[in-house]
Amino acid sequence: MGWFGDGGLILPQMVRINPGRFLMGSPESEEGRHPKEGPQHEVVIDYQFEVGRYPVTFREWDSAERRGACEGYRPEDEGWGRGWRPVINVSWDDAQGYIRFLNDRTGRGYRLLSEAEWEYCCRAGATTAYAFGETLTNRSQGVVVAYNRTVEVNRLRANRWGLVSMHGNVCEWCQDVWNRSYAKPGRPDDGSPWLSGVATLRVTRGGGWGTSPMHLRSASRDAEETGFRDVDTGFRVARTL
């Protein structure tokens, strides 16, 4: 689980995720549910993969940028600080550029998570609205909700699978093309990304630092244009083993 690559490049810390199955989406009885979260359906993931313990941080992005990644793009931190804060002001296209650089340097096959993998990791075996239960509290669970800025990820509590900052802090880009519900033909149920749909839009998950708790639920989902950058949007990486 080495964190340093060639020439001192700081790599994302990764956690191994085992195969399993889960119900993706929200039940109709869940408070705050939106129709785009249904119908609830079983997803079977029959492979191991690794996922970033945290969303990609400024320390990781800046390490890559100093070595020529992403055409020298240095995202603004809004004066909040860099280091262990999740990188923000990065688009889906920017995330792909970062991933290409990591793969060119390491050959490790980094990628974005599929939307199904993301929810599987967020739930960490839970069937409740959040990985920590049916409700959220800022203090006891280390969840970043209704703040006025991002929080350093190494200060937050992990879920049962060792993953941090799945609820709040930054919205996270997924690989999938946007579909308004799971009812359309062609929906994959094996953990792979859904690549047909509204091609200009990509899925975001997890909700940001200023988001209401309703939008931080494990099943909550949204989408943005691939070039969209914002102060509450970042990403997390994965790789298939």
C-alpha positions as protocol buffer text, in pm:
chain_id: "A"
residue {
  index: 1
  type: MET
  ca { x: 0 y: 0 z: 0 }
}
residue {
  index: 2
  type: GLY
  ca { x: 292 y: 229 z: -83 }
}
residue {
  index: 3
  type: TRP
  ca { x: 213 y: 597 z: -72 }
}
residue {
  index: 4
  type: PHE
  ca { x: 514 y: 720 z: -266 }
}
residue {
  index: 5
  type: GLY
  ca { x: 588 y: 663 z: -630 }
}
residue {
  index: 6
  type: ASP
  ca { x: 880 y: 736 z: -858 }
}
residue {
  index: 7
  type: GLY
  ca { x: 1075 y: 1044 z: -758 }
}
residue {
  index: 8
  type: GLY
  ca { x: 880 y: 1100 z: -435 }
}
residue {
  index: 9
  type: LEU
  ca { x: 542 y: 1141 z: -605 }
}
residue {
  index: 10
  type: ILE
  ca { x: 275 y: 1121 z: -334 }
}
residue {
  index: 11
  type: LEU
  ca { x: 19 y: 857 z: -425 }
}
residue {
  index: 12
  type: PRO
  ca { x: -331 y: 813 z: -282 }
}
residue {
  index: 13
  type: GLN
  ca { x: -358 y: 581 z: 17 }
}
residue {
  index: 14
  type: MET
  ca { x: -562 y: 281 z: -93 }
}
residue {
  index: 15
  type: VAL
  ca { x: -792 y: 36 z: 86 }
}
residue {
  index: 16
  type: ARG
  ca { x: -873 y: -311 z: -48 }
}
residue {
  index: 17
  type: ILE
  ca { x: -1244 y: -382 z: -100 }
}
residue {
  index: 18
  type: ASN
  ca { x: -1373 y: -739 z: -114 }
}
residue {
  index: 19
  type: PRO
  ca { x: -1643 y: -875 z: -346 }
}
residue {
  index: 20
  type: GLY
  ca { x: -2002 y: -863 z: -232 }
}
residue {
  index: 21
  type: ARG
  ca { x: -2360 y: -768 z: -316 }
}
residue {
  index: 22
  type: PHE
  ca { x: -2586 y: -487 z: -202 }
}
residue {
  index: 23
  type: LEU
  ca { x: -2910 y: -305 z: -279 }
}
residue {
  index: 24
  type: MET
  ca { x: -2825 y: 9 z: -475 }
}
residue {
  index: 25
  type: GLY
  ca { x: -3054 y: 309 z: -449 }
}
residue {
  index: 26
  type: SER
  ca { x: -3300 y: 407 z: -178 }
}
residue {
  index: 27
  type: PRO
  ca { x: -3622 y: 241 z: -66 }
}
residue {
  index: 28
  type: GLU
  ca { x: -3938 y: 442 z: -123 }
}
residue {
  index: 29
  type: SER
  ca { x: -3979 y: 475 z: 254 }
}
residue {
  index: 30
  type: GLU
  ca { x: -3645 y: 657 z: 305 }
}
residue {
  index: 31
  type: GLU
  ca { x: -3682 y: 1016 z: 423 }
}
residue {
  index: 32
  type: GLY
  ca { x: -3557 y: 1263 z: 163 }
}
residue {
  index: 33
  type: ARG
  ca { x: -3568 y: 1009 z: -118 }
}
residue {
  index: 34
  type: HIS
  ca { x: -3580 y: 1134 z: -478 }
}
residue {
  index: 35
  type: PRO
  ca { x: -3711 y: 929 z: -775 }
}
residue {
  index: 36
  type: LYS
  ca { x: -3367 y: 944 z: -940 }
}
residue {
  index: 37
  type: GLU
  ca { x: -3248 y: 707 z: -664 }
}
residue {
  index: 38
  type: GLY
  ca { x: -3471 y: 424 z: -781 }
}
residue {
  index: 39
  type: PRO
  ca { x: -3575 y: 166 z: -845 }
}
residue {
  index: 40
  type: GLN
  ca { x: -3367 y: -4 z: -579 }
}
residue {
  index: 41
  type: HIS
  ca { x: -3187 y: -304 z: -730 }
}
residue {
  index: 42
  type: GLU
  ca { x: -2926 y: -562 z: -643 }
}
residue {
  index: 43
  type: VAL
  ca { x: -2568 y: -513 z: -762 }
}
residue {
  index: 44
  type: VAL
  ca { x: -2319 y: -801 z: -746 }
}
residue {
  index: 45
  type: ILE
  ca { x: -1949 y: -711 z: -739 }
}
residue {
  index: 46
  type: ASP
  ca { x: -1750 y: -1029 z: -795 }
}
residue {
  index: 47
  type: TYR
  ca { x: -1400 y: -880 z: -798 }
}
residue {
  index: 48
  type: GLN
  ca { x: -1158 y: -716 z: -557 }
}
residue {
  index: 49
  type: PHE
  ca { x: -1061 y: -356 z: -607 }
}
residue {
  index: 50
  type: GLU
  ca { x: -884 y: -80 z: -421 }
}
residue {
  index: 51
  type: VAL
  ca { x: -1026 y: 262 z: -345 }
}
residue {
  index: 52
  type: GLY
  ca { x: -869 y: 575 z: -202 }
}
residue {
  index: 53
  type: ARG
  ca { x: -897 y: 597 z: 176 }
}
residue {
  index: 54
  type: TYR
  ca { x: -969 y: 967 z: 122 }
}
residue {
  index: 55
  type: PRO
  ca { x: -1075 y: 1181 z: -171 }
}
residue {
  index: 56
  type: VAL
  ca { x: -763 y: 1301 z: -352 }
}
residue {
  index: 57
  type: THR
  ca { x: -603 y: 1572 z: -140 }
}
residue {
  index: 58
  type: PHE
  ca { x: -416 y: 1887 z: -230 }
}
residue {
  index: 59
  type: ARG
  ca { x: -92 y: 1722 z: -110 }
}
residue {
  index: 60
  type: GLU
  ca { x: -138 y: 1448 z: -371 }
}
residue {
  index: 61
  type: TRP
  ca { x: -257 y: 1678 z: -649 }
}
residue {
  index: 62
  type: ASP
  ca { x: 20 y: 1934 z: -586 }
}
residue {
  index: 63
  type: SER
  ca { x: 283 y: 1659 z: -581 }
}
residue {
  index: 64
  type: ALA
  ca { x: 168 y: 1549 z: -926 }
}
residue {
  index: 65
  type: GLU
  ca { x: 130 y: 1904 z: -1060 }
}
residue {
  index: 66
  type: ARG
  ca { x: 489 y: 1987 z: -962 }
}
residue {
  index: 67
  type: ARG
  ca { x: 597 y: 1692 z: -1176 }
}
residue {
  index: 68
  type: GLY
  ca { x: 406 y: 1806 z: -1484 }
}
residue {
  index: 69
  type: ALA
  ca { x: 57 y: 1663 z: -1436 }
}
residue {
  index: 70
  type: CYS
  ca { x: -263 y: 1822 z: -1561 }
}
residue {
  index: 71
  type: GLU
  ca { x: -87 y: 2079 z: -1779 }
}
residue {
  index: 72
  type: GLY
  ca { x: 29 y: 2260 z: -1467 }
}
residue {
  index: 73
  type: TYR
  ca { x: -324 y: 2331 z: -1341 }
}
residue {
  index: 74
  type: ARG
  ca { x: -310 y: 2436 z: -975 }
}
residue {
  index: 75
  type: PRO
  ca { x: -665 y: 2451 z: -835 }
}
residue {
  index: 76
  type: GLU
  ca { x: -755 y: 2743 z: -610 }
}
residue {
  index: 77
  type: ASP
  ca { x: -794 y: 2645 z: -244 }
}
residue {
  index: 78
  type: GLU
  ca { x: -1017 y: 2946 z: -162 }
}
residue {
  index: 79
  type: GLY
  ca { x: -774 y: 3048 z: 115 }
}
residue {
  index: 80
  type: TRP
  ca { x: -874 y: 2749 z: 330 }
}
residue {
  index: 81
  type: GLY
  ca { x: -539 y: 2572 z: 300 }
}
residue {
  index: 82
  type: ARG
  ca { x: -403 y: 2281 z: 102 }
}
residue {
  index: 83
  type: GLY
  ca { x: -223 y: 1976 z: 246 }
}
residue {
  index: 84
  type: TRP
  ca { x: -473 y: 1721 z: 377 }
}
residue {
  index: 85
  type: ARG
  ca { x: -782 y: 1908 z: 257 }
}
residue {
  index: 86
  type: PRO
  ca { x: -953 y: 1741 z: -39 }
}
residue {
  index: 87
  type: VAL
  ca { x: -864 y: 1901 z: -370 }
}
residue {
  index: 88
  type: ILE
  ca { x: -1148 y: 2122 z: -499 }
}
residue {
  index: 89
  type: ASN
  ca { x: -1218 y: 2323 z: -814 }
}
residue {
  index: 90
  type: VAL
  ca { x: -1143 y: 2018 z: -1028 }
}
residue {
  index: 91
  type: SER
  ca { x: -1367 y: 1898 z: -1310 }
}
residue {
  index: 92
  type: TRP
  ca { x: -1428 y: 1545 z: -1433 }
}
residue {
  index: 93
  type: ASP
  ca { x: -1188 y: 1626 z: -1717 }
}
residue {
  index: 94
  type: ASP
  ca { x: -926 y: 1742 z: -1464 }
}
residue {
  index: 95
  type: ALA
  ca { x: -968 y: 1419 z: -1268 }
}
residue {
  index: 96
  type: GLN
  ca { x: -906 y: 1219 z: -1586 }
}
residue {
  index: 97
  type: GLY
  ca { x: -589 y: 1418 z: -1650 }
}
residue {
  index: 98
  type: TYR
  ca { x: -459 y: 1346 z: -1300 }
}
residue {
  index: 99
  type: ILE
  ca { x: -538 y: 976 z: -1340 }
}
residue {
  index: 100
  type: ARG
  ca { x: -361 y: 959 z: -1677 }
}
residue {
  index: 101
  type: PHE
  ca { x: -52 y: 1111 z: -1517 }
}
residue {
  index: 102
  type: LEU
  ca { x: -53 y: 862 z: -1228 }
}
residue {
  index: 103
  type: ASN
  ca { x: -89 y: 572 z: -1470 }
}
residue {
  index: 104
  type: ASP
  ca { x: 187 y: 701 z: -1696 }
}
residue {
  index: 105
  type: ARG
  ca { x: 418 y: 724 z: -1394 }
}
residue {
  index: 106
  type: THR
  ca { x: 318 y: 408 z: -1208 }
}
residue {
  index: 107
  type: GLY
  ca { x: 136 y: 173 z: -1448 }
}
residue {
  index: 108
  type: ARG
  ca { x: -103 y: 83 z: -1166 }
}
residue {
  index: 109
  type: GLY
  ca { x: -431 y: 127 z: -1350 }
}
residue {
  index: 110
  type: TYR
  ca { x: -591 y: 404 z: -1146 }
}
residue {
  index: 111
  type: ARG
  ca { x: -940 y: 517 z: -1247 }
}
residue {
  index: 112
  type: LEU
  ca { x: -1253 y: 677 z: -1108 }
}
residue {
  index: 113
  type: LEU
  ca { x: -1502 y: 460 z: -923 }
}
residue {
  index: 114
  type: SER
  ca { x: -1818 y: 353 z: -1094 }
}
residue {
  index: 115
  type: GLU
  ca { x: -2132 y: 488 z: -932 }
}
residue {
  index: 116
  type: ALA
  ca { x: -2218 y: 139 z: -806 }
}
residue {
  index: 117
  type: GLU
  ca { x: -1871 y: 90 z: -655 }
}
residue {
  index: 118
  type: TRP
  ca { x: -1898 y: 431 z: -490 }
}
residue {
  index: 119
  type: GLU
  ca { x: -2229 y: 348 z: -318 }
}
residue {
  index: 120
  type: TYR
  ca { x: -2102 y: 1 z: -220 }
}
residue {
  index: 121
  type: CYS
  ca { x: -1801 y: 165 z: -52 }
}
residue {
  index: 122
  type: CYS
  ca { x: -2007 y: 441 z: 106 }
}
residue {
  index: 123
  type: ARG
  ca { x: -2253 y: 198 z: 262 }
}
residue {
  index: 124
  type: ALA
  ca { x: -1976 y: -34 z: 385 }
}
residue {
  index: 125
  type: GLY
  ca { x: -2235 y: -303 z: 449 }
}
residue {
  index: 126
  type: ALA
  ca { x: -2499 y: -74 z: 597 }
}
residue {
  index: 127
  type: THR
  ca { x: -2857 y: -64 z: 472 }
}
residue {
  index: 128
  type: THR
  ca { x: -2945 y: 258 z: 654 }
}
residue {
  index: 129
  type: ALA
  ca { x: -2963 y: 603 z: 492 }
}
residue {
  index: 130
  type: TYR
  ca { x: -2604 y: 672 z: 598 }
}
residue {
  index: 131
  type: ALA
  ca { x: -2316 y: 438 z: 672 }
}
residue {
  index: 132
  type: PHE
  ca { x: -2340 y: 547 z: 1037 }
}
residue {
  index: 133
  type: GLY
  ca { x: -2717 y: 501 z: 1077 }
}
residue {
  index: 134
  type: GLU
  ca { x: -3043 y: 672 z: 987 }
}
residue {
  index: 135
  type: THR
  ca { x: -2927 y: 1020 z: 1096 }
}
residue {
  index: 136
  type: LEU
  ca { x: -2606 y: 1222 z: 1095 }
}
residue {
  index: 137
  type: THR
  ca { x: -2437 y: 1428 z: 1362 }
}
residue {
  index: 138
  type: ASN
  ca { x: -2134 y: 1645 z: 1287 }
}
residue {
  index: 139
  type: ARG
  ca { x: -1943 y: 1588 z: 1609 }
}
residue {
  index: 140
  type: SER
  ca { x: -1968 y: 1217 z: 1675 }
}
residue {
  index: 141
  type: GLN
  ca { x: -1936 y: 1086 z: 1322 }
}
residue {
  index: 142
  type: GLY
  ca { x: -1679 y: 1312 z: 1160 }
}
residue {
  index: 143
  type: VAL
  ca { x: -1917 y: 1398 z: 876 }
}
residue {
  index: 144
  type: VAL
  ca { x: -1870 y: 1730 z: 700 }
}
residue {
  index: 145
  type: VAL
  ca { x: -2218 y: 1879 z: 664 }
}
residue {
  index: 146
  type: ALA
  ca { x: -2337 y: 2240 z: 683 }
}
residue {
  index: 147
  type: TYR
  ca { x: -1981 y: 2372 z: 725 }
}
residue {
  index: 148
  type: ASN
  ca { x: -1845 y: 2681 z: 550 }
}
residue {
  index: 149
  type: ARG
  ca { x: -1538 y: 2509 z: 403 }
}
residue {
  index: 150
  type: THR
  ca { x: -1369 y: 2173 z: 358 }
}
residue {
  index: 151
  type: VAL
  ca { x: -1209 y: 1984 z: 647 }
}
residue {
  index: 152
  type: GLU
  ca { x: -875 y: 1799 z: 653 }
}
residue {
  index: 153
  type: VAL
  ca { x: -955 y: 1437 z: 573 }
}
residue {
  index: 154
  type: ASN
  ca { x: -702 y: 1294 z: 822 }
}
residue {
  index: 155
  type: ARG
  ca { x: -913 y: 1442 z: 1106 }
}
residue {
  index: 156
  type: LEU
  ca { x: -1230 y: 1250 z: 1016 }
}
residue {
  index: 157
  type: ARG
  ca { x: -1370 y: 916 z: 1128 }
}
residue {
  index: 158
  type: ALA
  ca { x: -1362 y: 625 z: 881 }
}
residue {
  index: 159
  type: ASN
  ca { x: -1654 y: 400 z: 800 }
}
residue {
  index: 160
  type: ARG
  ca { x: -1644 y: 28 z: 876 }
}
residue {
  index: 161
  type: TRP
  ca { x: -1433 y: -39 z: 568 }
}
residue {
  index: 162
  type: GLY
  ca { x: -1172 y: 222 z: 655 }
}
residue {
  index: 163
  type: LEU
  ca { x: -1290 y: 488 z: 410 }
}
residue {
  index: 164
  type: VAL
  ca { x: -1306 y: 853 z: 511 }
}
residue {
  index: 165
  type: SER
  ca { x: -1521 y: 1146 z: 397 }
}
residue {
  index: 166
  type: MET
  ca { x: -1781 y: 954 z: 198 }
}
residue {
  index: 167
  type: HIS
  ca { x: -2059 y: 1170 z: 343 }
}
residue {
  index: 168
  type: GLY
  ca { x: -1991 y: 1541 z: 280 }
}
residue {
  index: 169
  type: ASN
  ca { x: -1671 y: 1745 z: 249 }
}
residue {
  index: 170
  type: VAL
  ca { x: -1662 y: 1724 z: -132 }
}
residue {
  index: 171
  type: CYS
  ca { x: -1893 y: 1586 z: -400 }
}
residue {
  index: 172
  type: GLU
  ca { x: -1699 y: 1312 z: -580 }
}
residue {
  index: 173
  type: TRP
  ca { x: -1692 y: 1250 z: -953 }
}
residue {
  index: 174
  type: CYS
  ca { x: -1775 y: 899 z: -1076 }
}
residue {
  index: 175
  type: GLN
  ca { x: -1703 y: 748 z: -1415 }
}
residue {
  index: 176
  type: ASP
  ca { x: -2069 y: 702 z: -1510 }
}
residue {
  index: 177
  type: VAL
  ca { x: -2268 y: 895 z: -1764 }
}
residue {
  index: 178
  type: TRP
  ca { x: -2585 y: 1044 z: -1613 }
}
residue {
  index: 179
  type: ASN
  ca { x: -2923 y: 871 z: -1625 }
}
residue {
  index: 180
  type: ARG
  ca { x: -3224 y: 1020 z: -1447 }
}
residue {
  index: 181
  type: SER
  ca { x: -3316 y: 689 z: -1282 }
}
residue {
  index: 182
  type: TYR
  ca { x: -3212 y: 325 z: -1275 }
}
residue {
  index: 183
  type: ALA
  ca { x: -3520 y: 218 z: -1472 }
}
residue {
  index: 184
  type: LYS
  ca { x: -3369 y: 249 z: -1820 }
}
residue {
  index: 185
  type: PRO
  ca { x: -3254 y: -57 z: -2021 }
}
residue {
  index: 186
  type: GLY
  ca { x: -2880 y: -119 z: -2020 }
}
residue {
  index: 187
  type: ARG
  ca { x: -2824 y: -49 z: -1651 }
}
residue {
  index: 188
  type: PRO
  ca { x: -2523 y: -257 z: -1537 }
}
residue {
  index: 189
  type: ASP
  ca { x: -2571 y: -461 z: -1219 }
}
residue {
  index: 190
  type: ASP
  ca { x: -2214 y: -590 z: -1189 }
}
residue {
  index: 191
  type: GLY
  ca { x: -2034 y: -283 z: -1054 }
}
residue {
  index: 192
  type: SER
  ca { x: -1923 y: -152 z: -1392 }
}
residue {
  index: 193
  type: PRO
  ca { x: -1993 y: 209 z: -1494 }
}
residue {
  index: 194
  type: TRP
  ca { x: -2305 y: 297 z: -1693 }
}
residue {
  index: 195
  type: LEU
  ca { x: -2165 y: 457 z: -2007 }
}
residue {
  index: 196
  type: SER
  ca { x: -2484 y: 524 z: -2205 }
}
residue {
  index: 197
  type: GLY
  ca { x: -2706 y: 819 z: -2124 }
}
residue {
  index: 198
  type: VAL
  ca { x: -2655 y: 1197 z: -2125 }
}
residue {
  index: 199
  type: ALA
  ca { x: -2294 y: 1195 z: -2245 }
}
residue {
  index: 200
  type: THR
  ca { x: -2213 y: 1552 z: -2142 }
}
residue {
  index: 201
  type: LEU
  ca { x: -2306 y: 1484 z: -1778 }
}
residue {
  index: 202
  type: ARG
  ca { x: -2118 y: 1267 z: -1528 }
}
residue {
  index: 203
  type: VAL
  ca { x: -2239 y: 1143 z: -1191 }
}
residue {
  index: 204
  type: THR
  ca { x: -2134 y: 1305 z: -864 }
}
residue {
  index: 205
  type: ARG
  ca { x: -2181 y: 1143 z: -525 }
}
residue {
  index: 206
  type: GLY
  ca { x: -2143 y: 1216 z: -155 }
}
residue {
  index: 207
  type: GLY
  ca { x: -2248 y: 1580 z: -123 }
}
residue {
  index: 208
  type: GLY
  ca { x: -2025 y: 1875 z: -35 }
}
residue {
  index: 209
  type: TRP
  ca { x: -1934 y: 2072 z: 278 }
}
residue {
  index: 210
  type: GLY
  ca { x: -2233 y: 2305 z: 250 }
}
residue {
  index: 211
  type: THR
  ca { x: -2486 y: 2038 z: 158 }
}
residue {
  index: 212
  type: SER
  ca { x: -2793 y: 1952 z: 365 }
}
residue {
  index: 213
  type: PRO
  ca { x: -2798 y: 1607 z: 532 }
}
residue {
  index: 214
  type: MET
  ca { x: -3069 y: 1490 z: 290 }
}
residue {
  index: 215
  type: HIS
  ca { x: -2819 y: 1513 z: 2 }
}
residue {
  index: 216
  type: LEU
  ca { x: -2547 y: 1329 z: 194 }
}
residue {
  index: 217
  type: ARG
  ca { x: -2738 y: 1001 z: 209 }
}
residue {
  index: 218
  type: SER
  ca { x: -2562 y: 697 z: 63 }
}
residue {
  index: 219
  type: ALA
  ca { x: -2811 y: 675 z: -225 }
}
residue {
  index: 220
  type: SER
  ca { x: -2822 y: 1047 z: -310 }
}
residue {
  index: 221
  type: ARG
  ca { x: -2692 y: 1123 z: -658 }
}
residue {
  index: 222
  type: ASP
  ca { x: -2645 y: 1416 z: -893 }
}
residue {
  index: 223
  type: ALA
  ca { x: -2455 y: 1512 z: -1209 }
}
residue {
  index: 224
  type: GLU
  ca { x: -2258 y: 1798 z: -1364 }
}
residue {
  index: 225
  type: GLU
  ca { x: -2101 y: 1885 z: -1698 }
}
residue {
  index: 226
  type: THR
  ca { x: -1760 y: 1726 z: -1748 }
}
residue {
  index: 227
  type: GLY
  ca { x: -1587 y: 2067 z: -1744 }
}
residue {
  index: 228
  type: PHE
  ca { x: -1762 y: 2188 z: -1426 }
}
residue {
  index: 229
  type: ARG
  ca { x: -1538 y: 2312 z: -1144 }
}
residue {
  index: 230
  type: ASP
  ca { x: -1663 y: 2419 z: -802 }
}
residue {
  index: 231
  type: VAL
  ca { x: -1553 y: 2480 z: -445 }
}
residue {
  index: 232
  type: ASP
  ca { x: -1721 y: 2163 z: -317 }
}
residue {
  index: 233
  type: THR
  ca { x: -1630 y: 1917 z: -591 }
}
residue {
  index: 234
  type: GLY
  ca { x: -1340 y: 1670 z: -594 }
}
residue {
  index: 235
  type: PHE
  ca { x: -1285 y: 1299 z: -663 }
}
residue {
  index: 236
  type: ARG
  ca { x: -1152 y: 969 z: -532 }
}
residue {
  index: 237
  type: VAL
  ca { x: -956 y: 707 z: -723 }
}
residue {
  index: 238
  type: ALA
  ca { x: -984 y: 329 z: -751 }
}
residue {
  index: 239
  type: ARG
  ca { x: -812 y: 44 z: -929 }
}
residue {
  index: 240
  type: THR
  ca { x: -918 y: -311 z: -1012 }
}
residue {
  index: 241
  type: LEU
  ca { x: -698 y: -589 z: -870 }
}
